[in-house]
Amino acid sequence: MVNIDLKGMGVALITPFKEDGGVDFDALLELVEFQVQNGTDYLVVLGTTAETPTLTEGEKQEIVQRVVSQVQRRIPIVLGVGGNCTQAIVDKLKKDDFKGIDAILSVVPYYNKPSQEGIYQHYSAIAKATSLPIVLYNVPGRTGVNMTAETTLRIARDFDHVIAVKEASGNITQMDDIIKNKPDNFQVISGDDGIAFPLIALGAIGVISVIGNAFPQEFSRMVRLALSGDYASARVIHSRFAELFELLFVDGNPAGVKSMLNMMGYIENRLRLPLVPTRIPTYEKIRDVLKRLNIQCC
């Protein structure tokens, strides 16, 4: 089993698209290098922010191959491998080549709304299908079901290579419960930029970030300061970006961060249906905030 340290800031990498709708691999690799050179601790590839449900299997494979080749083991790579058909995930884990991948991130099954026992059995099957480190992903706002602290802790205790949970339930009490009662080899990672700072203060080890796509240096510094106990300095950076946290998600993810990256000159402002770019008022509000932060916009 590969050891991996997920302390710090991971970035949920976007997928840039070209005007003709194809994946913009040149822009993708430039973004990857931007992350590697500016403090990102690890990359999360093919997560929610990557618009993964809109990608073909061929595109997914090429994205993974190109990112792995670009990173060259300089930072860890976590790959999104999830779904609502347990057997399909098990088959994928047994058949696919995971060379260059350090861990997998697997979301709670969505749409079919399993019970807590169903969620446990789902992750039990996944854990038995791979020796790769596994990060659970609880995001009830998208999946339709919350994985409780009790279920999370049960999975963590039963499978040593389930090493963390990306918690995006928004329930601080639930997250605190997991942090207080978890095994020593299991960690909690914030799934929301806006609560990364307070959650680290409670004992989380970092964040899987969206805003880090655009501000890896600044946001990773905030995370490191908080982890070191310098809460006053971390709070300054957290407050500086507070307005952007809300604007990034007002028209859905990754519409907000893609509009920001477009303003900064990194990508075309394109998403794949059923996702669409931010509304013009949101776009202009983001531009105004970036100007106040002295960020040069195209």
CSV table of N, CA, C and O in Angstrom, one decimal, residues 165-225:
chain,number,residue,atom,x,y,z
A,165,VAL,N,-11.6,11.4,5.3
A,165,VAL,CA,-12.9,11.7,4.7
A,165,VAL,C,-12.8,13.2,4.3
A,165,VAL,O,-12.4,14.0,5.1
A,166,LYS,N,-13.3,13.4,3.1
A,166,LYS,CA,-13.5,14.8,2.7
A,166,LYS,C,-14.9,15.1,3.1
A,166,LYS,O,-15.9,14.6,2.5
A,167,GLU,N,-15.1,16.0,4.1
A,167,GLU,CA,-16.4,16.3,4.7
A,167,GLU,C,-16.9,17.6,4.1
A,167,GLU,O,-16.4,18.7,4.3
A,168,ALA,N,-18.0,17.5,3.4
A,168,ALA,CA,-18.7,18.7,2.9
A,168,ALA,C,-20.2,18.7,3.2
A,168,ALA,O,-21.0,19.1,2.4
A,169,SER,N,-20.5,18.1,4.4
A,169,SER,CA,-21.9,18.1,4.9
A,169,SER,C,-22.3,19.5,5.4
A,169,SER,O,-23.5,19.7,5.4
A,170,GLY,N,-21.4,20.4,5.7
A,170,GLY,CA,-21.7,21.6,6.3
A,170,GLY,C,-22.1,21.6,7.8
A,170,GLY,O,-22.4,22.6,8.4
A,171,ASN,N,-22.1,20.4,8.3
A,171,ASN,CA,-22.5,20.1,9.7
A,171,ASN,C,-21.2,20.1,10.6
A,171,ASN,O,-20.5,19.1,10.7
A,172,ILE,N,-20.9,21.2,11.2
A,172,ILE,CA,-19.6,21.3,12.0
A,172,ILE,C,-19.7,20.3,13.2
A,172,ILE,O,-18.7,19.7,13.5
A,173,THR,N,-20.8,20.2,13.8
A,173,THR,CA,-21.0,19.2,14.9
A,173,THR,C,-20.6,17.8,14.5
A,173,THR,O,-19.9,17.1,15.2
A,174,GLN,N,-21.1,17.4,13.3
A,174,GLN,CA,-20.8,16.1,12.8
A,174,GLN,C,-19.3,15.9,12.5
A,174,GLN,O,-18.7,14.9,12.9
A,175,MET,N,-18.7,16.9,11.9
A,175,MET,CA,-17.3,16.9,11.6
A,175,MET,C,-16.4,16.8,12.9
A,175,MET,O,-15.5,16.1,13.0
A,176,ASP,N,-16.8,17.6,13.9
A,176,ASP,CA,-16.1,17.6,15.2
A,176,ASP,C,-16.3,16.3,15.9
A,176,ASP,O,-15.3,15.8,16.5
A,177,ASP,N,-17.4,15.6,15.7
A,177,ASP,CA,-17.6,14.3,16.3
A,177,ASP,C,-16.6,13.3,15.7
A,177,ASP,O,-16.0,12.5,16.4
A,178,ILE,N,-16.5,13.4,14.4
A,178,ILE,CA,-15.5,12.5,13.7
A,178,ILE,C,-14.1,12.7,14.1
A,178,ILE,O,-13.4,11.8,14.4
A,179,ILE,N,-13.7,14.0,14.2
A,179,ILE,CA,-12.4,14.4,14.6
A,179,ILE,C,-12.1,13.9,16.1
A,179,ILE,O,-11.0,13.4,16.3
A,180,LYS,N,-13.0,14.0,16.9
A,180,LYS,CA,-12.8,13.6,18.3
A,180,LYS,C,-12.7,12.1,18.5
A,180,LYS,O,-12.1,11.6,19.4
A,181,ASN,N,-13.4,11.3,17.7
A,181,ASN,CA,-13.5,9.9,17.9
A,181,ASN,C,-12.8,9.0,16.8
A,181,ASN,O,-12.9,7.8,16.9
A,182,LYS,N,-12.1,9.6,15.9
A,182,LYS,CA,-11.5,8.9,14.8
A,182,LYS,C,-10.3,8.0,15.3
A,182,LYS,O,-9.7,8.4,16.3
A,183,PRO,N,-10.0,7.0,14.5
A,183,PRO,CA,-8.7,6.3,14.8
A,183,PRO,C,-7.5,7.2,14.5
A,183,PRO,O,-7.7,8.2,13.7
A,184,ASP,N,-6.4,6.9,15.0
A,184,ASP,CA,-5.2,7.7,14.8
A,184,ASP,C,-4.8,7.8,13.3
A,184,ASP,O,-4.2,8.8,12.9
A,185,ASN,N,-5.0,6.8,12.5
A,185,ASN,CA,-4.6,6.7,11.1
A,185,ASN,C,-5.6,7.3,10.2
A,185,ASN,O,-5.5,7.2,9.0
A,186,PHE,N,-6.7,7.9,10.7
A,186,PHE,CA,-7.8,8.5,9.9
A,186,PHE,C,-7.8,10.0,10.1
A,186,PHE,O,-7.7,10.5,11.3
A,187,GLN,N,-8.1,10.7,9.0
A,187,GLN,CA,-8.1,12.2,9.1
A,187,GLN,C,-9.3,12.8,8.5
A,187,GLN,O,-10.0,12.2,7.7
A,188,VAL,N,-9.6,14.0,8.9
A,188,VAL,CA,-10.7,14.8,8.3
A,188,VAL,C,-10.2,15.9,7.5
A,188,VAL,O,-9.3,16.7,7.9
A,189,ILE,N,-10.7,16.1,6.3
A,189,ILE,CA,-10.3,17.1,5.3
A,189,ILE,C,-11.6,17.9,5.0
A,189,ILE,O,-12.7,17.4,4.7
A,190,SER,N,-11.5,19.2,5.1
A,190,SER,CA,-12.6,20.1,4.7
A,190,SER,C,-12.9,20.0,3.2
A,190,SER,O,-12.0,20.0,2.4
A,191,GLY,N,-14.2,19.9,2.9
A,191,GLY,CA,-14.6,19.9,1.5
A,191,GLY,C,-15.1,21.2,1.1
A,191,GLY,O,-15.6,21.3,-0.1
A,192,ASP,N,-15.0,22.2,1.9
A,192,ASP,CA,-15.5,23.6,1.6
A,192,ASP,C,-14.4,24.6,1.9
A,192,ASP,O,-13.9,24.6,3.1
A,193,ASP,N,-14.1,25.4,1.0
A,193,ASP,CA,-13.1,26.5,1.2
A,193,ASP,C,-13.5,27.4,2.4
A,193,ASP,O,-12.7,27.8,3.2
A,194,GLY,N,-14.8,27.7,2.5
A,194,GLY,CA,-15.2,28.7,3.5
A,194,GLY,C,-15.1,28.3,4.9
A,194,GLY,O,-15.0,29.1,5.8
A,195,ILE,N,-15.1,26.9,5.1
A,195,ILE,CA,-15.0,26.5,6.5
A,195,ILE,C,-13.6,25.8,6.8
A,195,ILE,O,-13.4,25.2,7.9
A,196,ALA,N,-12.7,25.9,5.8
A,196,ALA,CA,-11.4,25.2,6.0
A,196,ALA,C,-10.7,25.8,7.3
A,196,ALA,O,-10.2,25.0,8.1
A,197,PHE,N,-10.7,27.1,7.4
A,197,PHE,CA,-10.0,27.7,8.6
A,197,PHE,C,-10.6,27.2,9.9
A,197,PHE,O,-9.8,26.7,10.8
A,198,PRO,N,-11.9,27.4,10.2
A,198,PRO,CA,-12.4,26.9,11.5
A,198,PRO,C,-12.3,25.4,11.6
A,198,PRO,O,-12.1,24.9,12.8
A,199,LEU,N,-12.4,24.6,10.6
A,199,LEU,CA,-12.3,23.2,10.7
A,199,LEU,C,-10.9,22.7,11.1
A,199,LEU,O,-10.7,21.8,11.9
A,200,ILE,N,-9.9,23.4,10.5
A,200,ILE,CA,-8.5,23.1,10.9
A,200,ILE,C,-8.3,23.4,12.4
A,200,ILE,O,-7.6,22.7,13.1
A,201,ALA,N,-8.9,24.5,12.8
A,201,ALA,CA,-8.8,24.8,14.3
A,201,ALA,C,-9.4,23.7,15.1
A,201,ALA,O,-9.0,23.6,16.3
A,202,LEU,N,-10.4,23.0,14.6
A,202,LEU,CA,-11.0,21.9,15.4
A,202,LEU,C,-10.2,20.6,15.3
A,202,LEU,O,-10.4,19.6,16.0
A,203,GLY,N,-9.2,20.5,14.3
A,203,GLY,CA,-8.4,19.3,14.2
A,203,GLY,C,-8.3,18.7,12.8
A,203,GLY,O,-7.7,17.6,12.6
A,204,ALA,N,-9.0,19.3,11.8
A,204,ALA,CA,-8.8,18.8,10.4
A,204,ALA,C,-7.4,19.0,9.9
A,204,ALA,O,-6.7,19.9,10.5
A,205,ILE,N,-7.0,18.3,8.9
A,205,ILE,CA,-5.6,18.4,8.4
A,205,ILE,C,-5.5,19.3,7.2
A,205,ILE,O,-4.4,19.4,6.6
A,206,GLY,N,-6.6,19.8,6.7
A,206,GLY,CA,-6.5,20.7,5.5
A,206,GLY,C,-7.8,20.8,4.8
A,206,GLY,O,-8.9,20.6,5.3
A,207,VAL,N,-7.7,21.0,3.5
A,207,VAL,CA,-8.9,21.2,2.6
A,207,VAL,C,-8.6,20.7,1.2
A,207,VAL,O,-7.5,20.7,0.8
A,208,ILE,N,-9.7,20.2,0.6
A,208,ILE,CA,-9.6,20.0,-0.9
A,208,ILE,C,-10.4,21.2,-1.5
A,208,ILE,O,-11.6,21.3,-1.3
A,209,SER,N,-9.6,22.0,-2.1
A,209,SER,CA,-10.0,23.4,-2.4
A,209,SER,C,-10.5,23.6,-3.9
A,209,SER,O,-9.9,23.0,-4.8
A,210,VAL,N,-11.4,24.4,-4.1
A,210,VAL,CA,-11.8,24.9,-5.4
A,210,VAL,C,-11.1,26.2,-5.7
A,210,VAL,O,-10.5,26.4,-6.8
A,211,ILE,N,-11.1,27.2,-4.7
A,211,ILE,CA,-10.5,28.5,-5.0
A,211,ILE,C,-9.0,28.3,-5.2
A,211,ILE,O,-8.3,29.2,-5.8
A,212,GLY,N,-8.4,27.2,-4.7
A,212,GLY,CA,-7.0,27.0,-4.9
A,212,GLY,C,-6.6,26.8,-6.4
A,212,GLY,O,-5.4,27.0,-6.7
A,213,ASN,N,-7.6,26.5,-7.3
A,213,ASN,CA,-7.3,26.5,-8.7
A,213,ASN,C,-6.7,27.9,-9.1
A,213,ASN,O,-5.8,27.9,-10.0
A,214,ALA,N,-7.2,28.9,-8.6
A,214,ALA,CA,-6.8,30.3,-9.0
A,214,ALA,C,-5.8,30.9,-8.0
A,214,ALA,O,-5.0,31.7,-8.5
A,215,PHE,N,-5.8,30.5,-6.8
A,215,PHE,CA,-5.0,31.1,-5.8
A,215,PHE,C,-4.2,30.1,-4.9
A,215,PHE,O,-4.3,30.0,-3.7
A,216,PRO,N,-3.4,29.2,-5.6
A,216,PRO,CA,-2.8,28.2,-4.8
A,216,PRO,C,-1.8,28.7,-3.8
A,216,PRO,O,-1.7,28.1,-2.7
A,217,GLN,N,-1.0,29.7,-4.2
A,217,GLN,CA,0.0,30.2,-3.3
A,217,GLN,C,-0.6,30.8,-2.0
A,217,GLN,O,-0.2,30.5,-0.9
A,218,GLU,N,-1.6,31.7,-2.2
A,218,GLU,CA,-2.2,32.4,-1.1
A,218,GLU,C,-3.0,31.4,-0.2
A,218,GLU,O,-2.9,31.5,1.0
A,219,PHE,N,-3.8,30.6,-0.8
A,219,PHE,CA,-4.7,29.7,0.0
A,219,PHE,C,-3.9,28.6,0.7
A,219,PHE,O,-4.3,28.3,1.8
A,220,SER,N,-2.9,28.1,0.0
A,220,SER,CA,-2.1,27.1,0.7
A,220,SER,C,-1.4,27.7,1.9
A,220,SER,O,-1.1,27.0,2.9
A,221,ARG,N,-1.0,28.9,1.8
A,221,ARG,CA,-0.3,29.6,2.9
A,221,ARG,C,-1.3,29.8,4.1
A,221,ARG,O,-0.9,29.6,5.2
A,222,MET,N,-2.5,30.1,3.8
A,222,MET,CA,-3.5,30.2,4.9
A,222,MET,C,-3.7,28.8,5.6
A,222,MET,O,-3.7,28.8,6.8
A,223,VAL,N,-3.7,27.8,4.8
A,223,VAL,CA,-3.9,26.4,5.4
A,223,VAL,C,-2.6,26.1,6.3
A,223,VAL,O,-2.8,25.6,7.4
A,224,ARG,N,-1.5,26.4,5.8
A,224,ARG,CA,-0.2,26.1,6.5
A,224,ARG,C,-0.1,26.9,7.8
A,224,ARG,O,0.3,26.4,8.9
A,225,LEU,N,-0.5,28.2,7.7
A,225,LEU,CA,-0.5,29.0,8.9
A,225,LEU,C,-1.5,28.5,10.0
A,225,LEU,O,-1.2,28.4,11.2
